Every structure is written in C-alpha cells, then in structure tokens.
Amino acid sequence: MYQIDIMTLFDETVGDMMNESILGRAQERDFIRIEAHQIRDYTRNKQKQVDDYPYGGGRGAVMQADPLYQCWKHIVDTHGPGHTIYLSPAGKTFVQADAKRLKADYDHLILVCGHYEGIDERFIEGYVDEEISIGDFVLTGGELPAMVIADAVARLVPGVLPDAECFQDESHWNGLLEYPQYSRPEEWQGRRVPPILLSGHHANIAKWRRKQALLRTRLRRPDLYETLDLSSKQDQKLLRELEEERSRDGTASQ
Ligand SMILES: C[S@@+](CC[C@H](N)C(=O)[O-])C[C@H]1O[C@@H](n2cnc3c(N)ncnc32)[C@H](O)[C@@H]1O
C-alpha cells in the first residue's frame, strides 16, 4: 500500500477532500492510504500556538520547528520513515515526471504544508528531503499544493485507476498534450463530433488522435514540442499530412 501523510493546520478539510471519489474508493480498497495530521496537536503550549514572529523582524509569522518535528516524528514512529517534501513556492516546479518519480522511488511520502511566511528553516535542514512548488505564484497555504501532489502520485499507483492506459494516454505522460475528447450526443448546439470518431476504424482514429495531439502541442506548448522525438516514419508521415492540410486550408493557426 502507498502511504501519504499530510502535515497541515486544516486536517479535516484535507481529509474530506482526499476521501472523495476515486482516491476515496482507492483507500477503501487499500491501494493507498492518505492521512491528514493536525500540527497543532503536537504543540506543547495551552493555546496550541504553532507560529511566532520572525527573527530579524518583518511582517507576519513563521511556523515553529518543534511542533512540525513532533508531528513528523509521530508519523515516522507510526508508519516508518517517509520521503519528506515541504510544499514551497521556492521549491523546484512540479511536473508529471516528478509524479512518476515519486511513485516509482518511494512508497511513503510525508507532505508538509506551510502557512504565514513559511516554516522555520531548521526543520527543513533537519528533516525535509526536497522542496516542491506547484508553480510560480504564491498561495496562502500548502494544503492545495499537497493535495495536488498526493492526487498526481496516487493515480499512478496500480489499482487506483482501472488500468495504466488511463494515465499513459494522457497529457504530459509522453511529452504531448492530449487530443480533443467528445461524448454523446453526436451533435450539440450545431457542433458535430469529428466523423472519424464515429467510423469505428481504430487505426484511423489512433492516427487522427496522434495528429491532433501533435498539433495541439505545437500550438499551445512549443517548449514541449521542441523536445519531442518525431523521427519515426509514422510521425514523419503525420507531419507531412499536417503541412499539406495547412497549405490546403491556408489556416495560420495549424
Ligand atoms: C504565503 S506562503 C509563504 C511564502 C514565502 N514567504 C515565500 O515568499 O516563499 C505560505 C505557504 O503556502 C505554501 N505555498 C504557497 N505557494 C506555494 C506554491 N506555489 N507551491 C507550493 N506551496 C506553496 C507553502 O507551504 C508556504 O509555506
């Protein structure tokens, strides 16, 4: 079983979110276990205070090292050592390859959610293995980032999704963005589903989807597109077809 422990000031909210839907069912079936721990429960003062003023002055408050350590120690004593990640806007930006790596290299993650101005650096030095950011912006707390990481990693654990194709076919798995998706009805508000998807011809559908994925990636994420290996005969043929379509339709966007 893959274990994820989340150290937070909002254990009930995080617990509720992580117990919903696919991740909830995966926990009932023992493929994963996600536990939220209230850091305040590990304080040694009556007020359950977890933060104090920053040394050196300045605005705001900093989460103190000791409650974090006591909470972390309780988790390690209960579930054994875990790869410890502090969610921080100053960390390395999380991408799908990190989700794959965290799933492949560990079976126990401990995610530390900060608040206020962040957490005491000495806890990071002593107990954090890596710092991860979910993007170049600043949120009020680490809960949403922790849930992002937990969700992205958990869905790669065997049994959580029906089969590996569910995530291997998706955006970012192989450097491509996913092709467009459609469901019933065949026509909605005058917009029709591309006829090829109704043809039942699996090879042609696969070809169309690959072409759409290439096109989307080229248009929306040229940075990803540049890194793709498109040297296979099939891809070269698709690229030629895309070029022909572009000059035939005269569409600057394709
Ligand atoms: C207001 S932020 C602290 C920002 C910090 N003073 C700084 O400038 O780097 C409070 C907490 O939210 C979380 N957080 C905010 N933005 C994040 C991001 N982009 N990725 C991951 N965690 C983030 C972190 O856990 C952080 O300790």
Coordinates of C-alpha atoms and ligand atoms in Angstrom, one line a residue:
M1 CA 0.0 0.0 0.0
Y2 CA 1.2 3.5 -0.9
Q3 CA 1.1 5.8 2.2
I4 CA 0.8 9.6 2.0
D5 CA 0.8 11.6 5.3
I6 CA -0.1 15.3 5.1
M7 CA 1.0 17.6 7.9
T8 CA -1.4 20.5 8.0
L9 CA -3.4 23.1 10.0
F10 CA -6.6 22.0 8.2
D11 CA -6.7 18.2 8.7
E12 CA -10.4 17.9 8.4
T13 CA -10.7 19.8 5.1
V14 CA -7.7 17.9 3.6
G15 CA -9.1 14.5 5.0
D16 CA -12.5 15.2 3.5
M17 CA -11.1 16.1 0.1
M18 CA -8.8 13.1 -0.1
N19 CA -11.6 10.7 0.9
E20 CA -13.8 11.7 -2.1
S21 CA -14.3 10.0 -5.4
I22 CA -11.5 7.9 -7.0
L23 CA -9.0 8.4 -4.2
G24 CA -11.6 7.6 -1.6
R25 CA -12.5 4.4 -3.3
A26 CA -8.8 3.5 -3.7
Q27 CA -8.4 3.9 0.1
E28 CA -11.4 1.8 0.8
R29 CA -9.8 -0.9 -1.3
D30 CA -6.4 -0.5 0.4
F31 CA -4.4 0.5 -2.7
I32 CA -3.4 3.8 -1.0
R33 CA -3.8 5.4 2.4
I34 CA -3.8 9.2 2.8
E35 CA -3.8 10.6 6.3
A36 CA -4.0 14.3 7.4
H37 CA -2.3 15.2 10.7
Q38 CA -3.2 18.3 12.7
I39 CA 0.1 20.1 13.5
R40 CA -1.5 21.9 16.4
D41 CA -1.9 18.6 18.2
Y42 CA 1.9 18.4 18.6
T43 CA 2.4 21.8 20.4
R44 CA 3.5 21.9 24.0
N45 CA 1.5 25.1 24.9
K46 CA -2.1 25.6 26.1
Q47 CA -3.0 27.9 23.2
K48 CA -1.8 25.3 20.6
Q49 CA 0.2 28.1 19.0
V50 CA 2.3 26.9 16.1
D51 CA 3.8 30.1 14.9
D52 CA 5.8 33.1 16.2
Y53 CA 7.4 36.3 15.0
P54 CA 10.3 36.1 12.5
Y55 CA 13.8 36.7 13.9
G56 CA 15.3 39.7 12.3
G57 CA 12.0 41.5 12.2
G58 CA 9.5 41.9 9.3
R59 CA 5.8 41.2 8.9
G60 CA 3.9 38.1 9.6
A61 CA 4.7 34.9 11.4
V62 CA 6.8 31.8 10.9
M63 CA 5.7 28.2 11.7
Q64 CA 7.9 26.9 14.5
A65 CA 10.2 23.9 14.1
D66 CA 9.2 21.9 17.2
P67 CA 5.5 21.3 16.5
L68 CA 6.5 20.3 13.0
Y69 CA 9.2 18.0 14.2
Q70 CA 6.8 16.4 16.8
C71 CA 4.2 15.8 14.2
W72 CA 6.7 14.4 11.7
K73 CA 8.2 12.1 14.4
H74 CA 4.8 10.8 15.3
I75 CA 4.2 9.9 11.6
V76 CA 7.6 8.2 11.3
D77 CA 7.1 6.3 14.6
T78 CA 3.7 5.1 13.4
H79 CA 4.3 4.4 9.7
G80 CA 8.1 4.2 9.4
P81 CA 10.4 6.6 7.5
G82 CA 8.9 8.6 4.6
H83 CA 10.3 10.8 1.9
T84 CA 9.6 14.2 3.3
I85 CA 8.5 17.1 1.0
Y86 CA 7.9 20.7 2.0
L87 CA 5.5 22.5 -0.3
S88 CA 7.1 25.8 -1.0
P89 CA 6.9 28.5 -3.8
A90 CA 10.7 28.5 -3.5
G91 CA 10.9 24.7 -4.4
K92 CA 11.5 23.0 -7.7
T93 CA 8.5 23.2 -10.0
F94 CA 6.4 20.0 -10.0
V95 CA 5.8 18.3 -13.4
Q96 CA 4.4 14.9 -14.4
A97 CA 7.9 13.4 -14.4
D98 CA 8.1 14.1 -10.6
A99 CA 4.8 12.3 -10.1
K100 CA 6.3 9.3 -11.9
R101 CA 9.5 9.5 -9.9
L102 CA 7.7 9.9 -6.5
K103 CA 5.5 6.9 -7.3
A104 CA 8.5 4.8 -8.5
D105 CA 11.1 5.6 -5.9
Y106 CA 9.0 5.7 -2.7
D107 CA 6.0 4.0 -1.0
H108 CA 5.7 6.6 1.7
L109 CA 5.5 10.4 1.3
I110 CA 5.2 12.9 4.1
L111 CA 3.9 16.3 2.8
V112 CA 4.5 19.4 4.9
C113 CA 2.1 22.3 4.4
G114 CA 3.3 25.7 5.4
H115 CA 1.3 28.9 6.3
Y116 CA 2.0 32.6 7.1
E117 CA 5.6 33.4 5.9
G118 CA 6.5 29.8 5.8
I119 CA 8.3 27.4 8.2
D120 CA 11.5 27.6 10.3
E121 CA 14.5 26.7 8.1
R122 CA 15.9 24.4 10.8
F123 CA 13.1 21.9 10.3
I124 CA 13.8 22.0 6.6
E125 CA 17.5 21.4 7.1
G126 CA 16.9 18.6 9.6
Y127 CA 14.0 16.6 8.1
V128 CA 13.0 17.7 4.6
D129 CA 14.3 15.7 1.6
E130 CA 13.0 18.1 -1.1
E131 CA 11.0 21.3 -1.6
I132 CA 8.4 21.3 -4.3
S133 CA 6.5 24.2 -5.8
I134 CA 3.3 23.8 -7.9
G135 CA 4.0 26.9 -9.9
D136 CA 5.4 30.4 -10.0
F137 CA 2.7 32.0 -7.8
V138 CA 2.1 32.3 -4.0
L139 CA -0.8 30.7 -2.2
T140 CA -1.9 31.3 1.4
G141 CA -1.1 27.7 2.5
G142 CA 0.5 24.4 1.4
E143 CA -2.8 22.4 1.5
L144 CA -3.8 22.8 -2.1
P145 CA -0.2 22.0 -3.3
A146 CA -0.1 19.0 -1.0
M147 CA -3.3 17.7 -2.4
V148 CA -2.1 18.3 -6.0
I149 CA 1.0 16.2 -5.3
A150 CA -1.0 13.5 -3.5
D151 CA -3.5 13.2 -6.3
A152 CA -1.0 13.2 -9.1
V153 CA 1.1 10.5 -7.4
A154 CA -1.8 8.4 -6.1
R155 CA -3.5 8.0 -9.5
L156 CA -0.3 6.3 -10.8
V157 CA -0.4 3.6 -8.0
P158 CA -1.6 0.3 -9.6
G159 CA -5.3 -0.3 -8.8
V160 CA -6.3 3.3 -8.2
L161 CA -7.3 3.7 -11.9
P162 CA -8.8 0.8 -13.9
D163 CA -5.5 0.3 -15.8
A164 CA -2.3 2.0 -16.8
E165 CA -3.7 3.1 -20.1
C166 CA -5.9 5.6 -18.2
F167 CA -2.8 7.7 -17.4
Q168 CA -0.4 6.7 -20.1
D169 CA -2.7 8.1 -22.8
E170 CA -3.0 11.5 -21.1
S171 CA -1.4 14.9 -21.5
H172 CA 2.3 15.1 -20.3
W173 CA 2.9 11.3 -20.0
N174 CA 4.9 11.2 -23.2
G175 CA 5.6 14.9 -23.6
L176 CA 2.4 15.5 -25.7
L177 CA -0.8 17.3 -24.8
E178 CA -3.9 15.1 -25.2
Y179 CA -6.1 15.2 -28.3
P180 CA -9.7 16.6 -28.0
Q181 CA -12.3 14.4 -26.4
Y182 CA -16.1 14.1 -27.2
S183 CA -19.1 12.3 -25.7
R184 CA -22.8 12.0 -26.6
P185 CA -24.8 13.4 -28.3
E186 CA -23.2 13.4 -31.8
E187 CA -24.4 17.0 -32.4
W188 CA -24.7 19.6 -29.7
Q189 CA -25.6 23.3 -30.3
G190 CA -24.9 22.7 -34.0
R191 CA -21.4 21.3 -33.4
R192 CA -20.7 17.8 -34.7
V193 CA -18.3 15.3 -33.4
P194 CA -15.5 14.7 -35.9
P195 CA -16.8 12.0 -38.3
I196 CA -13.7 9.9 -38.0
L197 CA -14.5 9.2 -34.3
L198 CA -17.8 7.6 -35.3
S199 CA -16.2 5.4 -38.0
G200 CA -15.3 2.6 -35.8
H201 CA -11.9 2.4 -37.7
H202 CA -9.5 2.0 -34.8
A203 CA -6.3 2.6 -36.8
N204 CA -7.6 5.7 -38.4
I205 CA -8.9 7.0 -35.1
A206 CA -5.5 6.4 -33.4
K207 CA -3.8 8.3 -36.3
W208 CA -6.3 11.2 -36.0
R209 CA -5.7 11.4 -32.3
R210 CA -1.9 11.4 -32.6
K211 CA -2.1 14.1 -35.2
Q212 CA -4.4 16.3 -33.0
A213 CA -2.1 15.8 -30.1
L214 CA 0.9 16.9 -32.2
L215 CA -0.9 19.9 -33.5
R216 CA -2.1 21.0 -30.0
T217 CA 1.3 20.6 -28.5
R218 CA 2.9 22.6 -31.3
L219 CA 0.4 25.4 -31.0
R220 CA 0.0 25.6 -27.2
R221 CA 3.3 24.4 -25.9
P222 CA 6.1 25.0 -28.4
D223 CA 8.5 24.4 -25.5
L224 CA 7.3 20.8 -25.1
Y225 CA 7.0 20.3 -28.9
E226 CA 10.7 21.2 -29.4
T227 CA 11.8 18.3 -27.1
L228 CA 9.7 15.6 -28.9
D229 CA 11.4 12.8 -30.8
L230 CA 9.3 12.8 -34.0
S231 CA 11.7 10.8 -36.2
S232 CA 9.6 7.7 -36.6
K233 CA 8.2 7.0 -40.0
Q234 CA 4.6 7.3 -38.7
D235 CA 5.2 10.7 -37.2
Q236 CA 7.0 12.0 -40.2
K237 CA 4.1 11.0 -42.3
L238 CA 1.6 12.7 -40.0
L239 CA 3.7 15.9 -40.0
R240 CA 3.7 15.9 -43.8
E241 CA -0.1 15.5 -43.8
L242 CA -0.4 18.3 -41.3
E243 CA 1.7 20.5 -43.6
E244 CA -0.4 19.6 -46.6
E245 CA -3.6 20.4 -44.6
R246 CA -2.1 23.7 -43.5
S247 CA -1.3 24.8 -47.0
R248 CA -4.5 23.5 -48.4
D249 CA -6.7 25.2 -45.8
G250 CA -4.5 28.2 -45.5
T251 CA -5.0 28.2 -41.7
A252 CA -2.3 30.2 -40.0
S253 CA -3.3 28.5 -36.7
Q254 CA -2.4 25.0 -37.8
Ligands
LIG1 C1 2.3 32.7 1.8 S1 3.2 31.2 1.5 C2 4.8 31.7 2.1 C3 5.6 32.3 1.0 C4 7.0 32.5 1.4 N1 7.1 33.6 2.4 C5 7.9 32.9 0.2 O1 7.9 34.1 -0.2 O2 8.4 32.0 -0.4 C6 2.6 30.1 2.8 C7 2.7 28.7 2.5 O3 2.0 28.3 1.3 C8 2.5 27.3 0.6 N2 2.7 27.7 -0.8 C9 2.4 28.9 -1.3 N3 2.6 28.9 -2.6 C10 3.0 27.7 -3.0 C11 3.4 27.2 -4.2 N4 3.4 27.8 -5.4 N5 3.8 25.9 -4.2 C12 3.8 25.1 -3.1 N6 3.5 25.6 -1.9 C13 3.1 26.9 -1.8 C14 3.9 26.9 1.3 O4 3.7 25.8 2.1 C15 4.1 28.2 2.1 O5 4.8 27.9 3.3

